[in-house]
Each structure stands twice: as C-alpha cells, then as structure tokens.
Short mmCIF file of C-alpha atoms and ligand atoms in Angstrom, two decimals:
data_model
loop_
_atom_site.label_atom_id
_atom_site.label_comp_id
_atom_site.label_asym_id
_atom_site.label_seq_id
_atom_site.Cartn_x
_atom_site.Cartn_y
_atom_site.Cartn_z
CA MET A 1 -35.35 1.24 -9.87
CA ASN A 2 -39.72 1.78 -9.42
CA LYS A 3 -39.61 4.29 -7.31
CA SER A 4 -36.50 5.61 -4.69
CA THR A 5 -36.00 8.96 -2.77
CA LEU A 6 -32.32 10.63 -2.89
CA LEU A 7 -31.68 13.71 -0.66
CA VAL A 8 -28.57 15.57 -2.29
CA THR A 9 -27.69 18.00 0.31
CA GLY A 10 -26.46 21.33 -1.68
CA GLY A 11 -29.10 20.90 -3.75
CA CYS A 12 -29.11 24.34 -4.80
CA GLY A 13 -24.78 24.69 -5.60
CA PHE A 14 -23.54 24.25 -8.56
CA ILE A 15 -22.98 20.04 -8.72
CA GLY A 16 -26.34 19.76 -6.43
CA SER A 17 -28.90 21.78 -8.44
CA ASN A 18 -27.83 20.13 -11.88
CA LEU A 19 -27.37 16.54 -10.48
CA CYS A 20 -30.97 17.42 -8.83
CA VAL A 21 -32.44 18.60 -11.93
CA LEU A 22 -30.63 15.66 -14.27
CA LEU A 23 -31.73 13.50 -12.32
CA LYS A 24 -35.40 14.70 -11.95
CA GLU A 25 -35.99 14.55 -15.69
CA LYS A 26 -34.46 11.10 -16.26
CA TYR A 27 -36.21 9.83 -14.01
CA PRO A 28 -39.98 12.11 -13.49
CA HIS A 29 -41.03 9.12 -10.82
CA TYR A 30 -38.51 9.47 -8.37
CA THR A 31 -38.81 12.02 -5.30
CA ILE A 32 -36.14 14.60 -5.20
CA MET A 33 -35.07 16.64 -2.02
CA ALA A 34 -32.46 19.22 -2.40
CA LEU A 35 -31.33 20.70 1.23
CA ASP A 36 -29.31 23.57 1.05
CA ASN A 37 -28.68 26.85 3.55
CA LEU A 38 -27.84 29.14 0.16
CA LYS A 39 -24.17 29.81 1.72
CA ARG A 40 -22.91 30.03 -1.68
CA ARG A 41 -24.41 33.46 -3.47
CA GLY A 42 -26.52 32.84 -6.49
CA SER A 43 -27.72 29.29 -5.35
CA GLU A 44 -30.72 31.07 -4.30
CA LEU A 45 -31.70 31.69 -7.89
CA ASN A 46 -31.55 27.95 -8.57
CA ILE A 47 -34.73 27.36 -6.20
CA PRO A 48 -36.94 28.17 -8.79
CA ARG A 49 -35.69 26.24 -11.19
CA LEU A 50 -35.31 23.09 -8.48
CA GLN A 51 -38.97 24.00 -7.91
CA GLU A 52 -40.44 24.11 -11.23
CA ARG A 53 -38.50 20.76 -12.47
CA GLY A 54 -40.41 19.11 -9.06
CA VAL A 55 -37.41 18.87 -6.81
CA LYS A 56 -38.35 20.01 -3.04
CA TYR A 57 -36.62 22.63 -1.57
CA VAL A 58 -35.71 21.98 1.79
CA HIS A 59 -33.66 24.86 3.72
CA GLY A 60 -31.40 23.61 6.14
CA ASP A 61 -27.74 23.66 7.80
CA ILE A 62 -25.88 20.50 7.47
CA ARG A 63 -23.61 21.85 10.60
CA ASN A 64 -27.40 21.81 12.78
CA PRO A 65 -28.41 17.97 12.99
CA GLU A 66 -31.68 19.58 13.87
CA ASP A 67 -32.04 20.65 10.08
CA LEU A 68 -31.63 17.10 9.06
CA LYS A 69 -34.65 15.81 10.70
CA ILE A 70 -36.43 14.23 7.79
CA GLU A 71 -39.00 11.50 7.59
CA GLU A 72 -39.58 10.26 4.25
CA PRO A 73 -37.14 7.22 3.97
CA LEU A 74 -34.76 8.19 2.01
CA ASP A 75 -32.70 5.22 -0.64
CA TYR A 76 -30.11 7.36 -1.32
CA ILE A 77 -28.07 11.12 -0.02
CA ILE A 78 -25.63 12.75 -2.40
CA ASP A 79 -23.21 14.73 0.10
CA ALA A 80 -22.39 17.92 -2.06
CA ALA A 81 -22.96 20.46 0.48
CA ALA A 82 -19.60 22.47 1.15
CA GLU A 83 -17.44 25.38 1.02
CA PRO A 84 -15.49 24.20 -1.81
CA SER A 85 -12.81 26.75 -2.33
CA VAL A 86 -8.94 25.46 -1.83
CA GLY A 87 -8.00 29.07 -0.37
CA SER A 88 -10.80 28.49 2.30
CA GLY A 89 -9.44 28.23 5.83
CA LEU A 90 -5.91 29.05 4.45
CA GLU A 91 -6.14 32.47 6.18
CA GLY A 92 -6.42 31.62 9.41
CA ALA A 93 -10.35 31.87 9.15
CA PHE A 94 -11.22 27.79 10.04
CA ASN A 95 -14.83 28.04 11.78
CA TYR A 96 -17.16 27.23 8.61
CA VAL A 97 -14.98 25.36 6.60
CA ILE A 98 -14.29 22.22 9.34
CA ASN A 99 -18.11 23.18 10.43
CA THR A 100 -19.53 21.99 7.20
CA ASN A 101 -17.35 19.87 5.71
CA LEU A 102 -15.85 17.82 8.49
CA ASN A 103 -18.51 17.94 10.60
CA GLY A 104 -21.63 18.25 8.98
CA THR A 105 -20.80 15.32 7.20
CA VAL A 106 -20.59 13.13 9.71
CA ASN A 107 -23.91 14.82 10.55
CA VAL A 108 -25.29 13.79 6.71
CA LEU A 109 -23.53 10.26 7.46
CA GLU A 110 -25.81 10.30 11.05
CA LEU A 111 -28.47 10.78 8.54
CA ALA A 112 -27.98 7.89 6.04
CA ALA A 113 -27.49 5.80 9.18
CA ARG A 114 -30.99 6.13 10.30
CA HIS A 115 -32.34 5.47 7.06
CA LYS A 116 -30.11 2.87 6.06
CA ALA A 117 -29.70 5.03 3.15
CA ARG A 118 -26.42 4.86 0.24
CA PHE A 119 -24.29 7.67 0.28
CA ILE A 120 -22.70 8.76 -2.06
CA PHE A 121 -19.49 11.72 -1.51
CA LEU A 122 -18.27 14.27 -3.70
CA SER A 123 -14.45 14.76 -2.52
CA THR A 124 -11.75 16.08 -4.39
CA SER A 125 -8.57 15.63 -5.84
CA ARG A 126 -7.19 17.80 -3.33
CA VAL A 127 -7.35 15.56 -0.66
CA TYR A 128 -3.47 14.89 -2.37
CA PRO A 129 -0.84 16.53 -0.34
CA ILE A 130 0.60 19.97 -2.23
CA SER A 131 3.90 19.36 -2.12
CA TYR A 132 4.24 15.68 -3.90
CA LEU A 133 1.65 17.83 -6.85
CA GLU A 134 3.94 20.37 -7.04
CA ASN A 135 6.78 17.89 -7.53
CA ILE A 136 4.97 16.46 -10.73
CA GLY A 137 7.74 16.66 -13.20
CA TYR A 138 6.50 18.21 -16.42
CA THR A 139 7.81 20.27 -19.02
CA GLU A 140 6.94 24.01 -20.29
CA CYS A 141 5.43 24.04 -23.90
CA ASP A 142 4.41 27.02 -25.45
CA ALA A 143 0.86 27.75 -24.10
CA ARG A 144 0.94 24.84 -20.97
CA PHE A 145 2.77 22.52 -19.22
CA SER A 146 2.64 18.83 -19.96
CA ILE A 147 3.24 15.62 -17.53
CA HIS A 148 6.91 13.90 -18.21
CA GLU A 149 6.83 10.35 -19.25
CA THR A 150 8.74 9.15 -16.33
CA GLN A 151 8.05 9.84 -12.59
CA SER A 152 9.98 9.69 -9.13
CA VAL A 153 6.39 9.33 -7.14
CA LYS A 154 3.55 6.08 -7.86
CA GLY A 155 0.35 6.94 -8.43
CA ILE A 156 1.52 9.15 -11.43
CA SER A 157 2.28 8.91 -15.27
CA LYS A 158 1.63 10.66 -18.53
CA GLU A 159 -2.12 9.45 -17.71
CA GLY A 160 -2.51 12.00 -14.37
CA VAL A 161 -2.90 11.26 -11.20
CA ASN A 162 -4.07 7.86 -9.89
CA GLU A 163 -5.69 6.62 -6.44
CA ASP A 164 -2.02 5.25 -5.86
CA PHE A 165 -0.99 9.10 -5.50
CA PRO A 166 0.53 9.76 -1.60
CA LEU A 167 -1.46 10.81 1.06
CA ASP A 168 0.70 11.91 3.64
CA ARG A 169 1.80 15.40 3.48
CA ALA A 170 -0.32 18.33 3.83
CA ARG A 171 -3.02 19.03 1.74
CA SER A 172 -5.25 22.55 2.31
CA VAL A 173 -7.87 22.88 5.42
CA TYR A 174 -10.36 22.27 2.57
CA GLY A 175 -8.63 18.84 1.19
CA SER A 176 -8.01 17.49 4.52
CA THR A 177 -11.79 18.37 5.62
CA LYS A 178 -12.40 16.33 2.33
CA LEU A 179 -10.10 13.68 3.28
CA ALA A 180 -11.73 13.36 7.27
CA SER A 181 -14.64 12.80 5.90
CA GLU A 182 -13.33 10.16 3.66
CA LEU A 183 -12.00 8.54 7.18
CA MET A 184 -15.23 9.39 8.55
CA ILE A 185 -17.47 7.47 5.88
CA GLU A 186 -15.32 4.50 5.88
CA GLU A 187 -15.96 4.10 10.13
CA PHE A 188 -19.58 4.22 9.31
CA ARG A 189 -19.78 1.51 6.82
CA GLU A 190 -18.09 -0.89 9.43
CA PHE A 191 -19.77 0.70 12.27
CA PHE A 192 -23.31 1.76 11.07
CA GLY A 193 -23.87 0.04 7.83
CA VAL A 194 -23.70 2.96 5.37
CA ASP A 195 -22.79 1.26 2.31
CA TYR A 196 -20.60 4.58 0.07
CA VAL A 197 -18.95 5.57 -2.84
CA ILE A 198 -16.50 8.18 -3.18
CA ASN A 199 -15.69 10.24 -6.18
CA ARG A 200 -12.44 12.09 -5.56
CA CYS A 201 -13.44 14.95 -8.58
CA GLY A 202 -10.98 17.17 -10.21
CA VAL A 203 -12.19 20.57 -11.23
CA VAL A 204 -15.67 20.53 -12.46
CA ALA A 205 -17.60 23.27 -14.33
CA GLY A 206 -20.40 24.11 -16.65
CA PRO A 207 -23.54 26.04 -16.40
CA TYR A 208 -24.83 27.51 -13.08
CA GLN A 209 -21.41 27.65 -11.80
CA MET A 210 -21.44 30.79 -9.92
CA GLY A 211 -18.09 31.17 -10.73
CA LYS A 212 -15.59 33.10 -8.87
CA VAL A 213 -11.73 34.25 -7.80
CA ASP A 214 -11.39 31.41 -5.68
CA GLN A 215 -13.80 28.59 -6.78
CA GLY A 216 -15.48 28.04 -10.52
CA VAL A 217 -12.77 29.01 -12.67
CA ILE A 218 -14.48 28.03 -16.18
CA ALA A 219 -17.60 29.89 -15.37
CA LEU A 220 -15.13 32.61 -14.16
CA TRP A 221 -12.76 33.16 -17.07
CA MET A 222 -16.18 32.80 -19.59
CA ALA A 223 -18.01 35.74 -17.23
CA ARG A 224 -14.84 37.75 -17.49
CA TYR A 225 -14.14 37.51 -21.57
CA TYR A 226 -18.16 37.95 -21.65
CA TRP A 227 -18.26 41.62 -20.29
CA LYS A 228 -15.37 42.17 -21.22
CA LYS A 229 -12.99 42.33 -17.88
CA ASP A 230 -9.12 41.94 -17.64
CA VAL A 231 -8.36 38.31 -16.53
CA SER A 232 -5.47 37.22 -14.26
CA TYR A 233 -2.31 34.92 -14.56
CA PHE A 234 -1.05 34.40 -11.03
CA GLY A 235 2.34 32.59 -10.14
CA TYR A 236 4.42 30.11 -12.74
CA ASN A 237 6.43 33.44 -14.12
CA GLY A 238 2.30 35.06 -15.04
CA ARG A 239 2.09 33.31 -18.29
CA GLY A 240 -1.20 31.59 -17.75
CA LYS A 241 0.68 27.69 -18.53
CA GLN A 242 -0.81 25.49 -15.65
CA VAL A 243 -3.30 22.93 -16.11
CA ARG A 244 -6.14 21.20 -14.84
CA ASP A 245 -8.87 18.71 -16.37
CA VAL A 246 -11.93 19.95 -16.71
CA LEU A 247 -15.23 17.73 -16.52
CA HIS A 248 -18.43 18.74 -17.66
CA ILE A 249 -21.64 18.26 -15.38
CA GLN A 250 -23.22 16.39 -17.33
CA ASP A 251 -20.34 13.71 -17.45
CA LEU A 252 -20.27 13.50 -14.18
CA PHE A 253 -23.86 13.41 -13.78
CA ALA A 254 -23.72 10.16 -16.00
CA LEU A 255 -21.20 8.51 -13.56
CA ILE A 256 -23.13 9.64 -10.11
CA ASP A 257 -26.84 8.65 -12.85
CA HIS A 258 -24.53 4.38 -12.99
CA GLU A 259 -23.75 4.77 -9.76
CA ILE A 260 -27.15 4.88 -8.28
CA HIS A 261 -28.31 2.34 -10.44
CA TYR A 262 -25.40 -0.09 -9.89
CA PHE A 263 -24.25 0.67 -6.62
CA ASP A 264 -23.70 -2.94 -5.63
CA ARG A 265 -21.17 -2.35 -7.92
CA VAL A 266 -18.99 0.66 -6.28
CA GLN A 267 -20.28 0.56 -2.81
CA GLY A 268 -17.14 0.35 -0.75
CA ARG A 269 -15.19 2.13 -3.59
CA THR A 270 -12.91 5.33 -4.13
CA PHE A 271 -12.46 6.56 -7.42
CA ASN A 272 -10.53 9.48 -8.81
CA VAL A 273 -12.73 11.17 -11.53
CA GLY A 274 -12.46 14.20 -13.94
CA GLY A 275 -11.91 15.43 -17.65
CA GLY A 276 -8.70 13.54 -18.14
CA ASN A 277 -6.08 14.57 -20.58
CA ALA A 278 -8.27 14.75 -23.30
CA SER A 279 -10.35 17.62 -21.28
CA SER A 280 -7.83 20.01 -20.42
CA VAL A 281 -6.61 23.03 -20.45
CA SER A 282 -4.44 26.01 -19.21
CA LEU A 283 -5.38 29.57 -18.44
CA LYS A 284 -3.61 30.49 -21.70
CA GLU A 285 -5.66 28.14 -23.94
CA LEU A 286 -9.01 28.98 -21.69
CA SER A 287 -8.28 32.35 -22.79
CA ALA A 288 -8.01 31.63 -25.89
CA ILE A 289 -11.14 29.51 -26.12
CA CYS A 290 -12.93 31.95 -24.36
CA SER A 291 -11.84 34.94 -26.46
CA ALA A 292 -13.29 32.69 -29.72
CA ILE A 293 -16.35 31.71 -28.59
CA THR A 294 -17.05 35.66 -27.09
CA GLY A 295 -15.59 37.88 -29.94
CA ASN A 296 -14.04 39.31 -27.34
CA ARG A 297 -10.17 40.43 -26.31
CA VAL A 298 -9.47 41.40 -22.71
CA LYS A 299 -6.01 42.17 -21.41
CA GLU A 300 -4.11 39.36 -19.74
CA ASN A 301 -2.28 40.27 -16.11
CA ALA A 302 0.42 38.39 -15.39
CA ILE A 303 1.59 38.51 -11.88
CA GLN A 304 4.51 37.07 -10.29
CA GLU A 305 3.15 35.98 -7.13
CA ASN A 306 2.10 32.26 -6.74
CA ARG A 307 -1.74 31.25 -5.29
CA LYS A 308 -1.67 29.63 -1.87
CA GLY A 309 -2.13 26.18 -2.70
CA ASP A 310 -2.13 26.51 -6.29
CA ILE A 311 -0.55 23.75 -8.12
CA PRO A 312 1.27 23.84 -11.56
CA ILE A 313 -1.00 21.05 -13.08
CA TYR A 314 -3.56 18.42 -11.98
CA ILE A 315 -5.08 15.70 -14.89
CA THR A 316 -6.56 12.90 -13.57
CA ASP A 317 -6.02 9.09 -14.42
CA ASN A 318 -9.81 7.89 -14.66
CA ALA A 319 -8.42 4.19 -15.59
CA ARG A 320 -9.79 2.53 -11.91
CA VAL A 321 -13.04 4.29 -12.29
CA THR A 322 -13.59 3.97 -16.09
CA THR A 323 -12.04 0.07 -15.81
CA SER A 324 -15.11 -0.22 -12.83
CA THR A 325 -17.60 1.12 -14.60
CA GLY A 326 -17.14 1.76 -18.44
CA TRP A 327 -18.00 5.11 -17.64
CA THR A 328 -15.61 7.56 -18.99
CA PRO A 329 -16.50 11.86 -20.16
CA VAL A 330 -17.02 12.46 -23.22
CA ARG A 331 -17.29 15.77 -23.55
CA THR A 332 -14.01 18.72 -24.16
CA VAL A 333 -12.90 21.99 -22.47
CA THR A 334 -14.78 23.59 -25.77
CA ASN A 335 -18.16 22.48 -25.03
CA ILE A 336 -18.25 22.94 -21.62
CA ALA A 337 -16.58 26.94 -21.99
CA GLN A 338 -19.76 26.89 -25.04
CA ASP A 339 -22.50 25.73 -22.90
CA ILE A 340 -21.53 28.17 -20.19
CA PHE A 341 -21.51 31.07 -22.79
CA THR A 342 -25.25 30.19 -23.92
CA TRP A 343 -26.22 30.05 -20.51
CA ILE A 344 -24.84 33.69 -19.45
CA ASN A 345 -25.95 35.03 -22.82
CA SER A 346 -29.58 33.44 -21.58
CA ASN A 347 -29.69 34.85 -18.53
CA GLU A 348 -27.48 37.53 -18.37
CA LYS A 349 -29.37 40.07 -16.67
CA THR A 350 -29.71 37.39 -13.87
CA LEU A 351 -26.10 36.78 -13.34
CA GLN A 352 -25.07 40.23 -13.54
CA ASN A 353 -24.80 41.36 -10.87
CA ILE A 354 -23.14 37.22 -9.70
CA LEU A 355 -20.39 36.48 -12.27
CA ASN A 356 -19.72 40.53 -13.13
CA ILE A 357 -17.37 40.62 -10.89
N1 NAD B 1 -16.81 22.45 -8.65
C1 NAD B 1 -16.08 21.77 -8.76
O1 NAD B 1 -14.98 22.05 -9.36
C2 NAD B 1 -15.94 20.27 -7.47
C3 NAD B 1 -14.39 19.56 -7.20
C4 NAD B 1 -14.45 18.74 -6.46
C5 NAD B 1 -15.04 18.66 -5.48
N2 NAD B 1 -16.14 19.23 -5.90
C6 NAD B 1 -17.78 19.01 -3.95
O2 NAD B 1 -18.56 18.68 -4.65
C7 NAD B 1 -19.57 20.22 -3.93
C8 NAD B 1 -20.43 20.72 -4.61
O3 NAD B 1 -19.38 22.09 -4.89
P1 NAD B 1 -20.01 22.57 -5.99
O4 NAD B 1 -19.06 23.06 -6.85
O5 NAD B 1 -21.47 22.13 -6.81
O6 NAD B 1 -19.83 23.80 -4.98
P2 NAD B 1 -21.62 25.21 -4.42
O7 NAD B 1 -20.56 26.24 -3.58
O8 NAD B 1 -21.53 25.35 -5.94
O9 NAD B 1 -22.09 24.36 -3.82
C9 NAD B 1 -21.99 23.54 -2.71
C10 NAD B 1 -23.30 24.19 -1.85
O10 NAD B 1 -23.48 23.91 -0.54
C11 NAD B 1 -24.43 25.24 -0.10
N3 NAD B 1 -24.25 24.73 1.33
C12 NAD B 1 -22.31 25.72 2.18
N4 NAD B 1 -21.99 25.31 3.27
C13 NAD B 1 -23.64 24.30 3.72
C14 NAD B 1 -24.01 24.00 4.91
N5 NAD B 1 -23.75 24.17 5.85
N6 NAD B 1 -25.46 23.32 4.87
C15 NAD B 1 -26.07 23.25 3.87
N7 NAD B 1 -25.42 23.49 2.55
C16 NAD B 1 -24.29 24.40 2.62
C17 NAD B 1 -24.22 26.17 -0.55
O11 NAD B 1 -25.00 26.94 -0.53
C18 NAD B 1 -24.02 25.63 -1.96
O12 NAD B 1 -25.36 25.89 -2.38
C19 NAD B 1 -18.45 19.86 -2.93
O13 NAD B 1 -18.48 19.29 -1.74
C20 NAD B 1 -17.04 20.23 -3.37
O14 NAD B 1 -16.09 19.84 -2.48
C21 NAD B 1 -16.77 20.12 -6.53
#
C-alpha cells in the first residue's frame, strides 16, 4: 500500500497505542489516528507518546456516534476500544461494558460502512463459555496445571483451544459483548459490505499495559515484584497453578501487520490468537520469573476463594491462524516479563501512581 489511513479506536490503550506506534514506525507515510475517551487509567500517558511519533490523537467515545463523524477517508479501522476486564458486569453494573463493547462496536461498524473501511476486530478467548473451559481435563503438576492428551469436548487438545470449541453456554458479560459484536460484524459484512477479520486473543502483554487487579496480570505481577508488594493466588487451593498462554504485543503487531497487508487472504475469517504452549505460564512460575528479573522476593498469599469467572487453564491453539497466514508467535513469557521490567524501570516515577497498587 502506498498511502493508507488507519483509525485505531482505543488508540491510547495498551494494544491500541502499541499498534499505532509500531505501525507508524514501520510505515511513516501512513496516516494513523488514535481515538480514545481515556477511560482506562494511564491511557492519557500515551497521548504525548503517540503525538511525538506523528500519530494523530482524537478525543472521542465510541458510545457516541457524534464522536465518530470522521471526515478523512479511512482505509482500515482497528477496533481496540473496550472495557477489557472479564469481571466487568459480573457485579451487576452492565451499562458501561454493554454500551462500549457492543453498542460502541456497532457505532464503529457504521463508521466502517460509511468509509468502506476494512475492519480488524480485537475479540477475546472469553467468547468461549466458562463451564466448558472449567471442564477442560488437566493434570496437576509441581508448579502448574497441564492439559490432558484426551478430552471429552470438541475443539480442545494438548495444543489448546481451537475455533471448534463450543459456544452455547454463559461466558461472562464481557465475553458476551464480544461474541455479540462478532455476530454484528458478520451482519455488517452481509448487508453493508464491511470486510473484516476477527482475532480472538488470549492474554496479550508487554510494555505500556496499565496492569490492574482485574486486567493485565503480567504487568501487574511485575509491578508487584518491582515495588515489593505481596502477590495473591486466588482459588484452586491457592497454589498459583492456573495457567494462561501469553502473547507479546510485538507478536500481535506482526500478525495485524500481515492482516492489513494481505487482507484479501484473511477477510471474513475468525482466528484464535495467542502465545500457545511455548509461551504459557502459571502464576507460580510467573512469580519465579519476576523474582529472577527484579532480584526481589515478595510474600505469596494463598486465598481459597475462586475469582468470579476465573478458569484453571487456557492455552490458544494457533493452528488455524498459522496455517492461514504463516504467522506464529516467537517471544517467550520471559521476554515479555523482561520488556515490562525495562519499561517500568525507565518510567518509574510516572508509573508509580498507576502500577504501584
Ligand atoms: N490485553 C489483553 O490481554 C486482551 C486479550 C483479549 C482481547 N483484548 C481486547 O483488545 C482490546 C484492547 O484491549 P487492551 O488490553 O488494550 O485494553 P486497554 O484498557 O488498555 O485499552 C482500551 C482502550 O479503550 C479506551 N476506551 C474504553 N472505553 C472507550 C469508549 N467508550 N470510547 C473510546 N475509547 C474507550 C480506554 O480508555 C483504553 O485506552 C479490547 O477490545 C480487548 O477486549 C485484550
């Protein structure tokens, strides 16, 4: 593409801001706009970072169609604006999560339809129902859970969860808003000609993630070790053996870069996207990694009670996305933790009030 205009909604958030910066670095001649309402604490810190690199910041709220009256012709929209916490809505306060994650997506889809822009959606592994994920067969090893060879549900193997995993039960309000958005995206393709690709991401992590207790666990953990604060293992006997695969933000960028530039090959597709087995970690193992990097030891609390919506293990099976694009993640959990450490260490004063919690 010689010249292109891209709008990234949630462009001051963790994923959005990194995509804007990495795209602008690689394609300086592209016009990149980051739209954000700055709801996430710390996202305001990204405004100067984006502007210094030539990314245009647009203050706007995707809940409000008036904020999406963008005049410049748009070629691509990457929709990364959301309330991204799995716990959101589970205590009964639905408004924000539904209005942003579902109604907001529809507003962004209308914008895409008006501009005939291609639509790249950041969805989530949390579209898969909790009860099926809870029932994935696993063994308890010394420091982690590990998926069994044989499973009773389709769409799960030792390689992780693939796109054939069932979708028919409850998944959290957050997960429902994302799945409902996926359905609306298909409607917009069929009836309004919006071409799309959907990436159902597992845990994504890296620098500029404003980790907090309910979202952004890898950055939160590193911050806890950095500032020598306790960590807590909730549920599953309080041993910290629950496992997630983790994708480095630069690996996600490599995929989205490919999707933008080979869009015809991926349009209309839905992919599970994650770090996979090679980049998976339990909380207990994450503690050891953070301790080794920081040189600090902290108190590890065992809390019996499960977190609402928590699951023992999630690993992404990347087979479909790898076969379709050739993309595969290359960075490990230790690379991710090290990069987060370097970021915190170089911005200690600024991040102190946000991450030292
Ligand atoms: N980070 C992950 O591990 C992960 C995993 C799976 C999917 N996702 C998805 O990726 C996307 C980005 O997540 P993230 O980790 O960067 O989260 P984030 O909270 O860091 O970024 C989201 C951004 O959206 C902004 N925002 C929230 N409501 C808005 C609204 N109504 N209008 C405009 N902007 C609004 C926030 O201020 C924030 O800057 C989300 O759609 C999320 O569901 C993230």
